[in-house]
Structures are given as C-alpha cells and as structure tokens.
Coordinates of C-alpha atoms and ligand atoms in Angstrom, one line a residue:
M115 CA 12.1 -5.2 11.3
P116 CA 11.6 -1.9 9.3
Q117 CA 9.8 0.9 11.0
P118 CA 6.0 1.2 10.9
I119 CA 4.5 2.6 7.7
L120 CA 1.4 4.7 7.1
I121 CA 0.2 5.3 3.6
A122 CA -2.2 8.0 2.6
N123 CA -4.0 7.0 -0.6
W124 CA -5.6 10.3 -1.9
K125 CA -7.0 8.4 -4.9
M126 CA -8.5 10.6 -7.6
N127 CA -9.4 13.4 -5.2
L128 CA -8.4 17.0 -4.7
S129 CA -7.9 20.0 -7.0
L130 CA -4.4 21.3 -7.2
K131 CA -5.3 24.1 -4.7
E132 CA -6.8 21.6 -2.3
L133 CA -3.8 19.3 -2.7
E134 CA -1.5 22.2 -1.9
N135 CA -3.5 23.0 1.3
L136 CA -3.6 19.4 2.5
A137 CA 0.1 18.9 1.7
N138 CA 1.0 21.9 3.8
D139 CA -1.2 20.6 6.6
F140 CA 0.5 17.3 6.5
K141 CA 3.9 18.9 6.4
K142 CA 3.1 21.1 9.5
E143 CA 1.5 18.3 11.5
L144 CA 3.5 15.2 10.4
G145 CA 6.5 16.4 8.4
G146 CA 9.0 16.1 11.3
I147 CA 8.2 12.4 12.1
Q148 CA 11.2 10.2 11.6
D149 CA 10.4 7.0 13.4
K150 CA 7.5 6.1 11.1
D151 CA 7.4 6.1 7.3
I152 CA 4.6 8.4 6.2
I153 CA 3.9 8.1 2.5
I154 CA 1.5 10.3 0.5
C155 CA 0.1 8.9 -2.7
P156 CA -1.6 11.7 -4.7
S157 CA -3.0 11.2 -8.2
T158 CA -0.4 10.7 -11.0
V159 CA -0.9 14.2 -12.4
S160 CA -0.2 15.8 -9.0
L161 CA 3.0 13.8 -8.3
I162 CA 5.5 16.5 -9.4
T163 CA 3.7 19.3 -7.6
M164 CA 3.6 17.1 -4.5
A165 CA 7.3 16.3 -4.7
G166 CA 8.0 20.0 -4.6
L167 CA 5.5 20.6 -1.7
I168 CA 6.9 18.0 0.6
G169 CA 10.5 18.3 -0.5
D170 CA 12.1 19.6 2.7
S171 CA 10.1 17.3 5.2
Y172 CA 10.4 13.6 6.1
L173 CA 7.1 12.9 4.3
Q174 CA 7.7 10.5 1.4
L175 CA 6.1 10.3 -2.0
G176 CA 4.2 7.3 -3.5
A177 CA 2.4 6.7 -6.7
Q178 CA -1.0 4.9 -7.1
N179 CA 0.0 3.0 -10.2
V180 CA 2.8 2.3 -12.6
F181 CA 3.4 0.6 -15.9
W182 CA 5.9 -2.3 -16.3
Q183 CA 8.1 -0.8 -19.0
D184 CA 10.5 2.1 -18.6
S185 CA 9.6 3.7 -21.9
G186 CA 8.0 3.0 -25.3
A187 CA 4.7 3.1 -27.2
Y188 CA 2.4 2.7 -24.2
T189 CA 0.0 5.7 -24.5
G190 CA -1.3 7.0 -21.2
E191 CA 0.9 4.9 -19.0
T192 CA 3.4 6.0 -16.4
S193 CA 7.1 4.9 -16.4
P194 CA 8.6 3.5 -13.2
M195 CA 11.9 5.1 -14.3
I196 CA 10.3 8.5 -14.3
L197 CA 8.5 7.9 -11.1
K198 CA 11.9 7.3 -9.5
E199 CA 13.3 10.4 -11.3
I200 CA 10.7 12.7 -9.8
G201 CA 11.3 11.4 -6.2
C202 CA 8.8 8.6 -5.7
R203 CA 10.0 5.9 -3.4
Y204 CA 6.8 3.7 -3.2
V205 CA 4.1 2.5 -5.6
I206 CA 0.7 1.1 -4.8
V207 CA 0.3 -2.0 -7.1
G208 CA -2.8 -4.0 -7.7
H209 CA -5.3 -1.9 -5.7
S210 CA -8.7 -3.5 -5.8
E211 CA -10.2 -0.5 -7.5
R212 CA -7.8 -1.0 -10.4
R213 CA -8.4 -4.7 -10.4
Q214 CA -12.2 -4.0 -10.5
Y215 CA -12.5 -1.0 -12.8
L216 CA -9.4 -1.4 -15.0
N217 CA -9.3 -5.2 -15.2
E218 CA -5.9 -5.5 -13.7
T219 CA -4.9 -9.2 -13.6
D220 CA -2.5 -11.0 -11.3
E221 CA -0.1 -11.2 -14.3
M222 CA -0.2 -7.4 -14.8
V223 CA 0.3 -6.9 -11.1
N224 CA 3.3 -9.2 -11.1
K225 CA 4.9 -7.3 -14.0
K226 CA 4.4 -4.0 -12.1
V227 CA 6.0 -5.4 -8.9
Q228 CA 9.0 -6.5 -10.9
A229 CA 9.2 -3.2 -12.6
C230 CA 9.2 -1.3 -9.3
L231 CA 12.0 -3.4 -7.8
A232 CA 14.0 -3.1 -11.0
N233 CA 13.7 0.7 -10.6
N234 CA 14.5 0.8 -6.9
L235 CA 10.9 1.6 -6.0
M236 CA 9.1 -0.1 -3.1
P237 CA 6.0 -1.9 -4.3
I238 CA 2.9 -1.9 -2.0
L239 CA 1.2 -5.0 -3.2
C240 CA -2.5 -5.0 -2.5
I241 CA -4.4 -8.2 -2.0
G242 CA -7.9 -8.8 -0.7
E243 CA -11.0 -10.9 -1.2
T244 CA -14.4 -9.7 -2.4
R245 CA -17.6 -10.2 -0.3
E246 CA -18.6 -13.0 -2.6
T247 CA -15.3 -14.8 -2.2
R248 CA -15.6 -14.6 1.6
Q249 CA -19.2 -15.9 1.5
E250 CA -18.1 -18.8 -0.7
G251 CA -15.3 -19.7 1.8
Q252 CA -12.6 -19.0 -0.8
T253 CA -10.8 -16.2 1.0
D254 CA -7.6 -18.1 1.8
N255 CA -7.4 -19.5 -1.7
V256 CA -7.8 -16.2 -3.4
L257 CA -5.3 -14.4 -1.1
H258 CA -2.8 -17.2 -1.7
R259 CA -3.2 -17.0 -5.4
Q260 CA -2.9 -13.2 -5.5
L261 CA 0.3 -13.4 -3.4
I262 CA 1.9 -16.2 -5.3
S263 CA 1.1 -14.7 -8.7
G264 CA 2.0 -11.2 -7.7
L265 CA 5.4 -12.4 -6.4
D266 CA 6.1 -14.8 -9.3
S267 CA 9.8 -14.6 -10.2
V268 CA 10.3 -11.8 -7.6
N269 CA 13.6 -12.6 -5.8
L270 CA 13.8 -10.2 -2.9
I271 CA 17.5 -9.5 -2.3
D272 CA 19.6 -7.4 -0.1
Q273 CA 17.9 -4.1 0.7
E274 CA 14.8 -4.6 -1.6
Q275 CA 11.7 -3.8 0.4
L276 CA 8.2 -5.0 -0.1
I277 CA 4.9 -4.0 1.5
I278 CA 1.9 -6.4 1.4
A279 CA -1.4 -4.5 2.0
Y280 CA -4.2 -6.8 3.0
E281 CA -7.4 -4.9 2.0
P282 CA -10.6 -6.9 1.9
T283 CA -12.4 -5.2 -1.0
W284 CA -15.7 -5.0 0.9
A285 CA -14.1 -3.0 3.7
I286 CA -12.6 -0.3 1.3
G287 CA -14.5 3.0 1.5
S288 CA -17.6 1.2 3.0
G289 CA -17.2 2.0 6.7
L290 CA -17.1 -1.7 7.3
I291 CA -14.1 -2.9 9.1
A292 CA -12.6 -6.4 9.1
D293 CA -12.7 -8.3 12.4
P294 CA -9.1 -7.8 13.9
E295 CA -9.0 -11.5 14.9
E296 CA -9.6 -12.4 11.3
V297 CA -7.0 -9.9 10.1
E298 CA -4.5 -11.5 12.5
R299 CA -5.3 -14.9 11.1
V300 CA -4.9 -13.6 7.5
F301 CA -1.6 -11.9 8.4
A302 CA -0.3 -15.2 9.7
L303 CA -1.3 -16.9 6.4
I304 CA 0.4 -14.2 4.4
R305 CA 3.6 -14.5 6.5
Q306 CA 3.6 -18.2 6.1
T307 CA 3.3 -17.9 2.3
L308 CA 6.2 -15.4 2.4
V309 CA 8.3 -17.7 4.5
N310 CA 7.8 -20.4 1.9
L311 CA 9.1 -18.1 -0.8
Y312 CA 12.0 -16.2 0.9
P313 CA 14.6 -16.7 3.6
L314 CA 13.4 -15.8 7.0
T315 CA 15.8 -12.9 7.4
I316 CA 14.4 -11.4 4.2
V317 CA 10.8 -11.8 5.5
N318 CA 11.7 -10.3 8.8
N319 CA 13.8 -7.4 7.6
N320 CA 12.5 -6.5 4.1
V321 CA 8.7 -7.1 4.2
R322 CA 6.0 -5.2 6.0
I323 CA 2.4 -6.5 6.2
I324 CA -0.2 -3.8 6.6
Y325 CA -4.0 -3.5 6.7
G326 CA -6.4 -1.2 4.8
G327 CA -10.1 -0.8 4.7
S328 CA -12.1 2.0 6.4
V329 CA -9.5 2.5 9.1
D330 CA -10.1 5.6 11.2
A331 CA -9.6 6.8 14.8
S332 CA -12.9 5.2 15.9
N333 CA -11.9 1.6 15.0
I334 CA -8.1 1.6 15.1
A335 CA -7.8 0.5 18.7
G336 CA -9.1 -3.0 17.7
F337 CA -5.9 -3.6 15.8
S338 CA -3.6 -3.1 18.7
E339 CA -3.2 -6.8 19.5
I340 CA -2.0 -7.8 16.0
E341 CA 1.6 -8.6 16.4
L342 CA 2.5 -8.7 12.7
L343 CA 0.8 -5.4 11.9
A344 CA 3.4 -3.0 10.5
G345 CA 1.1 -0.2 9.4
F346 CA -2.0 0.9 7.5
L347 CA -3.1 1.9 4.0
V348 CA -5.7 4.7 4.5
G349 CA -8.0 6.2 1.9
G350 CA -10.9 8.3 3.2
A351 CA -9.4 9.2 6.6
S352 CA -6.2 10.4 4.9
L353 CA -8.0 13.4 3.3
E354 CA -8.2 15.2 6.6
V355 CA -4.9 15.7 8.5
G356 CA -6.6 15.5 11.9
K357 CA -8.1 12.1 11.2
F358 CA -4.9 10.8 9.7
K359 CA -2.8 12.1 12.6
E360 CA -4.9 10.0 15.0
I361 CA -3.9 6.9 13.1
V362 CA -0.3 8.0 13.0
K363 CA -0.3 8.5 16.8
F364 CA -1.8 5.1 17.4
L365 CA 0.9 3.2 15.6
Ligands
PEP245 C1 -7.7 2.3 0.2 O1 -8.0 3.1 -0.7 O2 -6.9 1.4 0.0 C2 -8.5 2.3 1.4 C3 -8.2 1.5 2.4 O3 -9.5 3.3 1.5 P1 -10.5 3.5 2.8 O4 -9.6 3.8 3.9 O5 -11.3 4.7 2.4 O6 -11.3 2.3 3.0

C-alpha cells in the first residue's frame, strides 16, 4: 500500500505574491514530511514559479488539468509532456468543476488519464455524483460509469500509480460533508470495480482511494474509521497552512 496522500487544490486562487507567501508557509510547516505525499496543485500559470519555490523540500507539484496530446495545434491547452518537464508528478483529472463549467466528458477524462500515464504523471481521477443524481438513487450507477469510462483501455502496469478521488459534487466548497459511513460504502464499491479491472496486487499497491469535499479540521475525525481511506483532496482548507496542517496531522 503506498503512503497516504494529501492534495491541496488551490484552484484559480492567489496572486503570485500570495502564492509565494503560502508556498513558503507550506515549506516551513510541511516541507520536511516524508511519510506522507503532500501535493500542491496551483493554477497552471503558477506551476513553474511553484516548482522553483518548493524545489528543495519534500512537497510535490501537481497540475489541475492537462490536455491529451503532447504537442500540436491545440490553442490554450497544456501538454502533459511539458508538465512532466517542469517537475509535475501528479495531475487532477475530471474535477467536477471542469465537468460542470468546461463540459468535460467521460471520454475526455479518459484520454487525459491515458496521456498522464504515458508521460509518467500520476492521474488523480475525480468522480462524484451531483445532488440530483443522489436524490434519484442513481449514485452507484453514475460512479460506476465515471470509473469504467475514465479507465477505459487503461492498463495499469508495474509502477504506474493511480489515485481515485471520490468527491460528491454537492460537498465541494459547500461546507456540507458526506456521511463517513456512506463514503465507506462508496469506497468499497470503487475498490470492487477496480478489482474487476486489475489484478489484486495492482489495486493494493498502485491505487489510492481518497475523499474530497469540504474537509477541514472540524469534520475530519469522522473519517477515522474508513479502512480504505488513503488521503484527502482539499480545496478551501488548503489555502491556509494552519488548516491544512490539521488535516495532514490527522492522517
Ligand atoms: C476540491 O476542490 O476538490 C475540494 C474538495 O474543495 P473543498 O475542499 O473546498 O470542498
């Protein structure tokens, strides 16, 4: 089982000066931690600056998005090859905000997962149901579809690592937190789907399942019983090092 992972998704926040200050705070408070993977995902334009700022610490760099081709006539897109070149190791793929505002489909998400792995980047594949989906009793079907489509033709081999982030969309940035018992049930479902796709050793050694959605110090204790929980994807609470540190300490 790989070590726990904490992902700070800074989204489209922070001026360059604010980013520098926060990066320095992270480095001071969390930069020496080696027994957990701590990933910072700043906006795409800040990635190179961030790579320089965290360079001599154990903090790792992640991107919030990627395109599925290495180069070519794709105006405005970001090459996975260049992400790798500047020191990125992880990429958030299929975040619900991109599915909602940028119309990312399961097919696009799948191409991005494949492009990450082809470039030796670890995809953080986000899946999650909307409030309506849950009310209609379709949660399991939607999660299963997102997972199966997102991993279509993805043959995890050798050292290739994958992170599945279960993020109910209604919990993201809303202050609402999913019931830990329900998260545990969903995690078991995700794991079973993965076991149907890959050899058990690959699922055990190469895949981490994490939760995201309004996680902070006040609600984190509820997740302590979830056996399969390998980490958290954190938005709002990652914009203050003190709040994020509480989550890091918990895991
Ligand atoms: C996210 O951006 O994936 C997220 C979980 O955000 P928040 O923690 O603010 O809900």
